[in-house]
Amino acid sequence: MPRQLPTILLAALLTGTALPALALTPLERIEPAFWWVGMHSEQLQLMVHGERIAEFVPQLRYPGVRLLGVKRLSNPNYVFLDLQIGPKARAGKFEIVFRKGKQQIRAPYQLKTREPGSAQRDGFNASDAILNLMPDRFANGDPANDTIPGYADPANRADDSAGRHGGDLKGMADHLDYIADLGYTALWPTPLTDSNQAQYSYHGYAATDTYQIDPRYGSNEEYRQFVAKARSKGIKVIQDIVLNHIGDRHWWMQDLPSQDWLGYDSKFVPTYHARTTASDPYAAQVDKQNYAAGWFEEHMPDMNQKNPLLATYQIQNTIWWIEYAGLAGIRADTYGYSDQAFLAQWSRRVLQEYPKLNLVGEEWSTNPVNVAYWLRGKQNANGYVSSMPSMMDYPLHDTLRKALVAPDSLHSGLADLYEALVNDSLYPEPNNMVLFEGNHDVSRLYSALNHDFDLYKMALAYILTMRGIPQFYYGTELLMTSPLERDDGAFRKDFAGGWAGDKVNAFTGAGLTEQQKEAQAYLKKLLNWRKGQPVVHNGKLLHYAPQDGAYVYFRYSAQGKVMLAFNKNTRPVTLDTARFREMLGPHSQGRDVLSGQTLALGRSLTLPARGVLVLEVK
C-alpha cells in the first residue's frame, strides 16, 4: 500500500463520498479530515496542502458554518482556513470550493455527530490501575502486517535493540481478557501513530503522520474498535502523544509550511535537556530557549509552538483523537520541552472540551520542584499558570527503588521513603499523581531491587496502596529483568507468549517458573482487591516515621481504613500498636488481604521477616 493516503482520499473513504473527479485534484491533504458538531469551541482551523493551493480562493456554503478567514504562509503549497461551526450547524457533508480563474477544486468535508455524553466522559483517576505496554513488543496478532511495502523499517525480531518485532493492535485486543483478569482498569500503550522512520520506528516517539495509525499496528478504524472492545471489558485507553517533536521523515519535512515551523528556524540544534530552566529564576534566556526549541535529537525535529498555526494544529489533533477513538485520557511525552505558553493553552483547551478527562505529563526529573511547576493549581513564582491535572511521579518512583535496597538508618532506607512524601506539599492534587514502578524508559523493577523477591512484593504493595494513580509496566508480573544502566532494547523485551511458538506463555502459564506464577498471582490479588477499595482510591493518608527497619502508614476515610506495615529486617518485628492510637483502638482487628487471616491490633502486631502486611482494619 502507499506510504500515506492523502487526507482528501481518506475523507472520501471514511465518509463514502464519490471519488472520480476528486482523485485528480492537486490537493494532498485537509487536516483534520473531518470534525464534529456540538463541540465546546466553535472554532476549527483546517490545514490544506496542495500544489500552490494558496493561490486559490476558498469558499463554502453550509448552514451554521462560516469561513471566517484565510491564512497563507511563505510556502504557497499551504493554506489555513478558519471556520466557525455555530450551534445551529448539523452533521452532514459539504464542499469547500477553491477557485483560481477558471480552475476549480471541490473538496468534500464532513461534520459528524458526537457520541452521547462525549463531552462528559470520565477520565482515568485514582480508582484505576494503569498498565503501560509497548505494542510492538507485547503480542503479534496479525503477522501479515509485520512488514509493509513503502515502510523503511521491516520487521526483525532478532534485533532487540532497534528492530520491529511485529506486535500490533490485534495482539493487544486478543489479550484484553488477560489484562482485565489481572485487575487493570486502564491501558497506556506507547504511541501507535504512523512512524515511517528508517530505524527505531518500533517505539513510535518519532511520528511521521499524527493523524494515522501506523499500518504495521493496524488502521484507524481498528484502533477505534480496539478502544471500544477495551471499554467493554472495563478498561480505559490512554493515548500516548508527543507534543514536542516529530520524526525527520514526517511528511512535513519534504515541504515545510514555513521556515519557523520547527525549532531554530528548522535547523538542527540539539537540546541540552536543561529542564530546570523552565522554572529557574536565574536561568539564562539562551538556555531557556534551547530547552524549548532545541531538537530532541537529529532525527527528532522540535516543533515550534510559538507559531500559532502549528499550536492550533496540535491542539486540534489531540481533541480529534479523543473524540474519534473514544479515549479516557492522554499521556504527554517529554512534556516540559515544549513552549510553555503553548502547554498552558493545550491543557486548557483540551479540558474545556472534556472537563472530566485526565491528562498526565512526563517530566523526567527526580526533583519535585521541576515536576510540580507544570501542575494545575500550582502557584508559581513567575506567575505561570497550567491546567495540567497530573504528572508522572518520577521523584517518588526513584525514591522507592532506592529506599528499598538501601540499608535502614535514621537517614536512609525507609526513612527516605517516609521523608519523600513531604514533597506532596508542592503538588496541588497529590492523589492525581501517577505513581509507577517502571516503564519503557527505565530498568526493570526486579533488577533494580537486586532480584530480591521480598522487596519486589513490598514495592507492589506500596504502589497499590500509596496515594495517587498506580501504573505498572508489562512483564513486571513475570519478574522480567534488565541491566541497570540505560539499555532500551533490554527494557523492552518481548512479552512471553505474544508470538506463535513461544515456549513460555504468560497468558496460559505454560513454561513459567513457580516464582513467576507466585509473582503473577500476587499482583493479580492486590490489583483486584484494590478495585473495591474506595478508601485506597480517595482516602486520606497518615504515616509514621520508620523505626528499626519497619514503616507503617494508613489510608482512611469515613467508609474504612487500611493499614500497611513493612518490615525490611531479616527477623520478625513486633510493634507496640499504642503508637498508632490515632488510627487503632484497643479492640481493633485487621484482616490480612493476602492470607485472609484476622489479626488482633489492640496491643501489638508482629510483622513477618522481610514482609509486608496489607490489613483491612475493623
XYZ file of C-alpha atoms in Angstrom:
618
model
C 0.000 0.000 0.000
C 1.232 3.608 -0.455
C 3.113 5.216 2.424
C 0.339 7.738 3.066
C -3.210 8.255 1.909
C -3.887 11.889 1.025
C -6.400 13.197 3.523
C -8.857 14.132 0.739
C -8.882 10.486 -0.334
C -9.050 9.335 3.284
C -12.014 11.607 3.951
C -13.777 10.206 0.923
C -13.186 6.648 2.073
C -14.416 7.416 5.579
C -17.481 9.351 4.506
C -18.498 7.442 1.404
C -18.016 10.476 -0.876
C -17.755 9.759 -4.594
C -14.172 9.954 -5.864
C -13.766 10.228 -9.679
C -13.266 13.982 -10.105
C -11.701 14.384 -6.665
C -8.891 11.889 -7.102
C -7.417 14.037 -9.889
C -7.212 17.262 -7.860
C -3.844 18.657 -6.715
C -4.903 18.619 -3.056
C -2.836 16.272 -0.941
C -4.445 16.766 2.464
C -7.026 18.536 4.530
C -6.398 18.124 8.252
C -8.288 17.337 10.344
C -10.049 15.186 7.754
C -13.440 15.678 9.460
C -14.853 17.247 12.614
C -17.937 17.209 14.827
C -20.840 19.493 15.570
C -21.606 20.430 19.152
C -18.031 20.913 20.349
C -17.334 23.423 23.127
C -15.218 25.574 20.835
C -16.894 26.816 17.666
C -13.512 27.430 16.038
C -11.937 24.966 13.617
C -8.785 25.560 11.601
C -8.126 23.401 8.537
C -4.651 22.859 7.143
C -4.909 22.424 3.363
C -1.894 21.121 1.469
C -1.606 21.005 -2.317
C 0.492 22.428 -5.106
C 0.205 26.252 -4.998
C -3.132 25.973 -3.206
C -2.518 29.364 -1.574
C -3.163 30.979 -4.973
C -6.758 29.717 -4.872
C -9.674 31.454 -3.175
C -11.698 29.139 -0.916
C -15.464 29.332 -0.445
C -18.065 27.227 1.313
C -21.794 27.269 1.901
C -23.302 25.191 4.685
C -25.927 26.195 7.283
C -24.302 27.119 10.576
C -20.733 27.107 9.178
C -18.826 30.275 8.257
C -15.434 30.792 6.687
C -14.002 33.472 8.967
C -10.596 33.887 7.433
C -7.771 32.522 5.313
C -4.121 32.432 6.382
C -1.254 31.995 3.953
C 2.410 31.358 4.680
C 5.645 31.719 2.732
C 5.094 28.258 1.236
C 2.330 28.571 -1.417
C 1.516 24.871 -1.040
C -0.332 25.521 2.238
C -3.394 27.482 3.216
C -5.164 27.570 6.587
C -8.926 28.062 6.770
C -10.552 29.446 9.927
C -14.085 28.091 10.252
C -16.826 28.843 12.752
C -19.130 25.921 13.436
C -22.104 27.528 15.138
C -24.630 25.921 17.486
C -27.147 25.585 14.639
C -24.795 23.535 12.452
C -25.922 19.964 11.891
C -23.982 16.855 10.993
C -23.635 16.446 7.257
C -21.433 16.811 4.178
C -20.498 19.885 2.229
C -17.878 21.075 -0.243
C -15.066 23.547 0.121
C -14.551 25.076 -3.297
C -11.163 26.519 -4.262
C -11.156 28.837 -7.277
C -8.383 30.415 -9.347
C -9.653 31.994 -12.523
C -11.333 29.200 -14.425
C -9.689 26.497 -12.316
C -11.802 24.940 -9.620
C -11.135 22.336 -6.938
C -14.006 20.831 -4.988
C -13.015 19.189 -1.716
C -15.596 17.269 0.327
C -15.796 17.802 4.069
C -17.946 16.242 6.758
C -19.216 17.224 10.175
C -20.164 14.244 12.312
C -22.426 13.636 15.292
C -20.696 13.161 18.654
C -21.277 10.079 20.759
C -23.837 10.690 23.542
C -22.129 12.042 26.663
C -18.841 12.537 24.848
C -18.025 15.860 26.492
C -18.616 14.489 29.994
C -16.648 11.263 29.563
C -14.788 10.122 32.654
C -11.019 10.075 32.528
C -8.683 7.774 34.405
C -8.340 8.530 38.116
C -7.156 7.130 41.419
C -9.717 4.322 41.271
C -7.828 2.942 38.260
C -4.663 0.917 37.838
C -2.781 1.554 34.593
C -0.804 -0.925 32.512
C 1.905 0.576 30.289
C 2.980 -1.597 27.393
C 4.930 -1.278 24.161
C 2.631 -2.629 21.428
C 5.448 -3.813 19.155
C 6.845 -5.969 21.961
C 3.610 -7.235 23.536
C 1.796 -9.569 21.151
C 1.737 -10.208 17.404
C -1.879 -10.844 16.488
C -1.525 -10.304 12.733
C 1.834 -11.399 11.229
C 0.626 -10.229 7.798
C 1.217 -6.574 8.763
C 4.717 -7.050 10.214
C 6.403 -5.619 7.130
C 4.602 -3.129 4.868
C 5.805 -2.092 1.390
C 6.934 1.512 1.411
C 7.919 1.432 5.082
C 11.644 1.682 5.634
C 11.969 -0.382 8.810
C 10.982 -4.033 8.173
C 10.288 -6.492 10.956
C 13.352 -8.095 12.521
C 12.595 -9.888 15.767
C 16.240 -10.919 16.110
C 17.135 -7.266 16.728
C 16.199 -6.447 20.316
C 17.771 -3.012 20.222
C 16.236 -1.303 17.199
C 14.119 -3.802 15.291
C 10.366 -4.038 14.940
C 9.069 -7.313 16.333
C 5.527 -7.287 14.970
C 3.271 -6.615 17.940
C 0.074 -4.856 16.914
C -3.456 -3.769 17.761
C -4.857 -7.230 17.192
C -2.279 -8.651 19.574
C -3.408 -6.265 22.296
C -7.084 -6.869 21.518
C -6.634 -10.637 21.636
C -5.291 -10.415 25.191
C -7.575 -7.851 26.770
C -9.067 -10.606 28.926
C -5.643 -11.299 30.408
C -5.175 -7.611 31.186
C -8.657 -7.314 32.704
C -8.304 -10.530 34.722
C -5.063 -9.282 36.247
C -7.073 -6.343 37.537
C -6.049 -3.439 35.332
C -8.691 -0.851 34.521
C -6.650 1.419 32.240
C -4.188 0.800 29.431
C -1.430 3.093 28.186
C 0.226 1.820 25.001
C 3.234 3.728 23.728
C 2.483 5.714 20.520
C 0.647 3.936 17.731
C 0.670 6.726 15.143
C 2.499 6.383 11.842
C 6.286 6.230 12.245
C 7.916 5.578 8.887
C 11.394 6.151 10.238
C 14.452 4.445 8.785
C 15.354 2.904 12.168
C 13.939 2.569 15.680
C 10.397 3.033 14.425
C 9.097 0.411 16.883
C 8.857 2.813 19.827
C 6.636 5.316 17.998
C 8.032 8.501 19.540
C 9.090 9.925 16.160
C 5.803 10.263 14.271
C 5.633 10.767 10.514
C 1.848 11.328 10.443
C -0.015 12.210 13.627
C -3.460 11.598 12.112
C -2.801 7.991 11.086
C -2.244 4.743 12.954
C 0.880 3.009 11.686
C -0.327 0.254 9.308
C 2.071 -2.178 10.972
C -0.198 -1.884 14.002
C -3.454 -1.709 12.071
C -5.770 1.020 10.830
C -7.533 3.994 12.372
C -10.768 2.017 12.396
C -9.081 -0.956 14.070
C -7.836 1.409 16.750
C -11.379 2.673 17.333
C -12.589 -0.916 17.601
C -9.777 -1.780 19.996
C -10.664 1.125 22.300
C -14.337 0.132 22.229
C -13.508 -3.501 22.998
C -11.276 -2.456 25.879
C -14.030 -0.233 27.249
C -16.492 -3.140 27.099
C -14.138 -5.052 29.398
C -13.815 -2.215 31.899
C -10.507 -0.918 30.558
C -9.971 2.767 29.744
C -7.477 3.598 26.999
C -4.932 6.396 27.386
C -3.221 7.629 24.220
C 0.465 8.499 24.281
C 1.198 11.627 22.267
C 4.342 13.655 21.609
C 3.819 17.411 21.653
C 7.490 18.311 21.443
C 8.852 16.634 18.332
C 8.215 14.565 15.208
C 10.313 12.162 13.139
C 12.625 13.507 10.458
C 10.658 11.522 7.841
C 7.390 13.242 8.730
C 5.561 14.324 5.586
C 6.060 17.969 6.558
C 9.820 17.571 6.196
C 9.505 17.253 2.414
C 7.605 20.551 2.182
C 7.683 22.616 5.382
C 4.812 25.102 5.747
C 7.245 27.816 6.855
C 10.837 28.234 7.944
C 9.765 28.749 11.569
C 7.655 25.573 11.688
C 10.455 23.833 13.580
C 12.774 24.977 16.349
C 15.745 27.155 15.457
C 14.241 28.019 12.052
C 14.174 24.338 11.114
C 17.931 23.832 11.551
C 19.256 21.088 13.814
C 20.373 22.423 17.177
C 20.330 19.788 19.938
C 18.611 20.420 23.244
C 20.850 20.238 26.294
C 17.925 18.900 28.367
C 18.276 21.695 30.946
C 14.805 21.100 32.354
C 15.300 23.292 35.414
C 15.349 26.335 33.132
C 11.551 26.138 32.918
C 11.194 27.486 36.450
C 14.710 28.551 37.465
C 14.580 32.292 38.350
C 18.283 32.615 37.468
C 18.290 30.776 34.122
C 19.836 32.498 31.118
C 17.491 33.196 28.222
C 19.719 31.297 25.813
C 19.366 28.183 27.970
C 15.607 28.600 28.288
C 15.356 28.908 24.531
C 17.478 25.820 23.981
C 15.321 23.696 26.285
C 12.127 24.635 24.452
C 13.435 24.964 20.873
C 16.347 22.528 20.744
C 15.800 19.316 18.790
C 15.445 16.198 20.928
C 17.976 14.596 18.624
C 18.913 14.859 14.937
C 16.141 12.512 13.804
C 13.515 14.128 16.040
C 12.912 17.734 14.895
C 11.462 20.065 17.502
C 8.092 21.649 16.708
C 7.894 25.406 17.216
C 4.626 26.061 19.022
C 5.295 29.791 19.047
C 3.894 29.556 15.547
C 0.151 29.884 16.292
C -0.865 27.766 13.288
C 1.241 24.842 14.485
C -0.052 25.293 18.040
C -3.664 25.123 16.834
C -2.842 22.114 14.654
C -1.505 20.187 17.652
C -4.383 21.135 19.952
C -6.932 20.026 17.368
C -5.003 16.803 16.745
C -5.287 15.863 20.421
C -9.000 16.673 20.538
C -9.594 14.791 17.270
C -8.131 11.564 18.651
C -10.062 11.824 21.926
C -13.327 12.282 20.068
C -12.626 9.875 17.216
C -11.273 6.974 19.234
C -13.240 7.409 22.479
C -10.218 7.911 24.729
C -10.205 8.265 28.521
C -7.008 10.248 28.759
C -3.739 11.470 27.302
C -0.178 10.824 28.372
C 2.041 13.609 27.021
C 5.630 12.600 26.346
C 8.591 14.954 27.017
C 6.061 17.436 28.340
C 8.226 20.306 29.562
C 10.303 20.511 26.381
C 7.509 22.322 24.533
C 6.776 26.033 24.609
C 5.330 26.965 27.996
C 2.584 29.243 26.701
C 1.515 26.529 24.265
C 1.365 23.899 27.020
C -0.897 26.149 29.088
C -3.134 26.679 26.074
C -3.127 22.975 25.115
C -4.111 21.706 28.568
C -6.764 24.402 28.963
C -8.336 23.796 25.552
C -8.478 20.007 25.918
C -10.115 20.212 29.331
C -12.603 22.799 28.102
C -13.846 20.169 25.672
C -13.644 17.299 28.197
C -13.822 18.614 31.787
C -13.623 15.156 33.402
C -10.807 13.835 31.247
C -7.366 13.305 32.739
C -4.046 14.341 31.258
C -0.676 13.218 32.609
C 2.641 14.669 31.558
C 6.142 13.267 31.599
C 8.706 15.470 33.317
C 11.564 13.023 33.766
C 13.089 14.627 36.828
C 13.629 13.395 40.353
C 13.346 16.990 41.590
C 9.747 17.571 42.727
C 10.080 21.316 42.086
C 10.526 20.606 38.373
C 7.517 18.291 38.328
C 5.200 20.490 40.402
C 5.805 23.510 38.173
C 3.519 22.098 35.465
C 0.555 21.193 37.658
C -2.876 22.759 37.705
C -3.320 24.946 40.765
C 0.412 25.385 41.406
C 1.258 28.945 42.475
C 4.478 29.563 40.575
C 6.779 32.420 41.457
C 6.939 33.576 37.839
C 3.146 33.576 37.507
C 2.970 30.642 35.089
C -0.488 29.010 35.111
C -1.103 25.484 33.867
C -4.247 23.395 33.540
C -2.364 20.090 33.660
C -4.110 17.807 36.190
C -1.409 15.156 36.615
C 2.273 14.380 36.140
C 4.287 11.175 36.315
C 5.680 10.936 39.851
C 9.329 10.416 38.969
C 10.579 11.713 42.346
C 8.672 9.128 44.398
C 9.340 6.380 41.838
C 13.074 6.982 42.157
C 12.962 7.188 45.946
C 11.004 3.937 46.263
C 13.525 1.973 44.227
C 16.497 3.375 46.127
C 14.928 3.199 49.582
C 14.071 -0.486 49.352
C 17.640 -1.567 48.542
C 19.397 0.906 50.857
C 20.346 -0.049 54.435
C 17.940 1.311 57.027
C 19.101 4.021 59.370
C 17.855 7.327 60.679
C 18.653 8.934 57.322
C 18.445 6.180 54.728
C 16.267 3.335 53.513
C 12.638 3.535 54.593
C 13.394 6.903 56.193
C 13.977 8.309 52.710
C 10.617 6.946 51.581
C 8.925 8.496 54.601
C 10.560 11.881 54.092
C 9.853 11.941 50.341
C 6.148 12.412 50.998
C 6.783 15.920 52.304
C 7.108 16.793 48.602
C 3.350 16.380 48.325
C 3.121 19.872 49.801
C 4.266 21.058 46.359
C 1.548 19.203 44.451
C -1.938 20.767 44.370
C -3.553 17.343 43.842
C -1.185 14.607 45.142
C -3.832 11.930 44.705
C -3.852 12.592 40.965
C -0.146 11.969 40.517
C 0.703 8.804 38.571
C 2.960 6.631 40.741
C 4.763 3.933 38.776
C 7.155 1.075 39.410
C 8.554 1.085 35.883
C 8.035 1.996 32.256
C 9.669 1.611 28.850
C 12.480 4.055 29.707
C 13.819 2.626 32.975
C 15.367 -0.608 34.167
C 13.102 -3.451 35.204
C 11.849 -3.258 38.796
C 13.021 -6.758 39.749
C 16.558 -5.945 38.624
C 16.519 -2.537 40.319
C 15.695 -4.386 43.562
C 18.634 -6.773 43.106
C 16.302 -9.662 42.173
C 15.008 -9.699 45.744
C 11.511 -11.209 45.686
C 10.612 -9.878 49.141
C 11.472 -6.307 48.167
C 9.583 -6.789 44.911
C 6.414 -7.652 46.830
C 6.907 -4.638 49.098
C 7.221 -2.362 46.058
C 3.999 -3.673 44.521
C 2.086 -3.307 47.789
C 3.389 0.244 48.161
C 2.427 1.309 44.631
C -1.065 -0.126 45.039
C -1.853 1.456 48.412
C 0.001 4.777 48.326
C -1.843 7.953 47.308
C -2.122 8.544 43.591
C -2.833 6.527 40.457
C -0.807 3.295 40.261
C 0.878 2.351 36.996
C 2.755 -0.841 36.143
C 4.825 -1.966 33.170
C 4.107 -5.074 31.115
C 6.110 -8.057 32.310
C 6.529 -6.819 35.874
C 4.230 -9.676 36.879
C 6.726 -12.091 35.263
C 9.785 -10.746 37.116
C 11.302 -9.603 33.832
C 14.897 -8.425 34.223
C 17.239 -5.966 32.530
C 20.587 -4.248 33.037
C 20.509 -1.310 35.444
C 22.238 1.043 33.012
C 20.276 2.551 30.094
C 19.552 -0.183 27.561
C 16.272 0.413 25.737
C 16.252 -2.937 23.970
C 16.686 -4.799 27.246
C 13.983 -2.703 28.919
C 11.555 -3.567 26.101
C 11.890 -7.295 25.545
C 9.018 -9.314 24.090
C 6.238 -10.418 26.396
C 6.270 -14.202 26.844
C 3.531 -15.857 24.797
C 2.896 -12.926 22.491
C 4.312 -14.743 19.456
C 3.350 -18.092 17.968
C 5.826 -20.725 19.054
C 6.921 -19.003 22.287
C 7.964 -21.738 24.709
C 6.969 -19.614 27.696
C 3.453 -18.216 27.671
C 2.314 -15.812 30.361
C -1.251 -15.869 29.043
C -1.632 -19.609 29.669
C 1.036 -20.114 32.349
C 2.960 -22.590 30.207
C 6.664 -22.598 30.994
C 6.517 -20.094 33.849
C 8.659 -20.792 36.891
C 6.967 -21.260 40.245
C 8.257 -17.875 41.362
C 6.865 -16.197 38.231
C 3.492 -17.796 38.915
C 3.644 -16.551 42.507
C 4.522 -13.025 41.339
C 1.696 -13.055 38.811
C -0.798 -14.259 41.414
C 0.443 -11.714 43.980
C -0.060 -8.752 41.663
C -3.416 -10.098 40.473
C -4.617 -10.484 44.058
C -3.713 -6.929 45.032
C -4.945 -5.331 41.801
C -8.347 -6.977 42.032
C -8.625 -6.228 45.753
C -7.828 -2.578 45.113
C -10.721 -2.246 42.654
C -13.211 -2.401 45.509
C -11.386 -0.134 47.949
C -12.604 3.495 47.769
C -10.572 4.184 50.900
C -7.417 3.444 48.881
C -8.669 5.369 45.862
C -9.578 8.584 47.660
C -8.950 8.178 51.382
C -6.579 10.293 53.415
C -3.011 9.231 54.199
C -1.353 9.130 57.624
C 2.117 7.657 58.118
C 4.529 7.088 60.992
C 8.263 7.649 60.959
C 10.071 4.340 60.327
C 11.729 2.675 63.296
C 14.215 -0.186 63.193
C 13.502 -1.076 59.566
C 9.697 -1.010 59.897
C 7.351 1.515 58.308
C 3.598 1.898 58.854
C 1.007 4.027 57.120
C -2.786 4.151 56.914
C -5.305 5.031 54.242
C -8.535 6.072 55.914
C -11.960 7.646 55.402
C -15.389 7.513 56.991
C -16.028 4.341 54.999
C -12.984 2.333 56.033
C -9.359 2.020 56.989
C -6.382 0.129 55.550
C -3.082 -0.364 57.364
C 0.230 -1.023 55.605
C 3.160 -2.355 57.599
C 6.577 -3.010 56.010
C 9.440 -4.892 57.655
C 12.801 -4.990 55.853
C 14.521 -6.880 58.666
C 15.608 -10.495 58.286
C 13.734 -11.281 61.505
C 10.145 -10.725 62.639
C 9.489 -7.390 64.359
C 6.796 -6.779 66.973
C 5.260 -3.300 67.029
C 3.607 -1.697 70.038
C 0.323 -0.591 68.487
C -0.262 2.007 71.208
C 1.839 4.259 68.961
C -0.926 4.141 66.357
C -3.760 5.280 68.650
C -4.820 7.919 66.105
C -5.847 5.042 63.870
C -6.307 1.991 66.121
C -8.442 1.356 69.183
C -7.937 -1.258 71.940
C -10.191 -3.732 70.137
C -9.120 -3.112 66.543
C -8.616 -6.071 64.258
C -7.067 -6.346 60.831
C -7.909 -8.788 58.073
C -4.800 -9.688 56.106
C -5.738 -9.135 52.460
C -3.171 -11.645 51.225
C -3.680 -14.532 53.676
C -7.262 -13.898 54.806
C -6.232 -14.201 58.465
C -7.597 -11.836 61.115
C -5.044 -10.281 63.444
C -5.621 -8.545 66.791
C -4.241 -4.988 66.743
C -5.176 -3.804 70.218
C -1.763 -4.165 71.849
C 0.860 -5.346 69.397
C 1.430 -6.522 65.875
C 4.156 -8.890 64.744
C 5.441 -8.278 61.240
C 6.931 -11.198 59.307
C 10.605 -11.030 58.373
C 11.201 -9.285 55.054
C 7.477 -8.885 54.600
C 4.537 -6.532 54.220
C 1.064 -6.728 55.719
C -1.943 -5.214 53.978
C -4.679 -5.078 56.617
C -8.311 -4.054 56.379
C -8.884 -2.545 59.817
C -12.141 -3.210 61.665
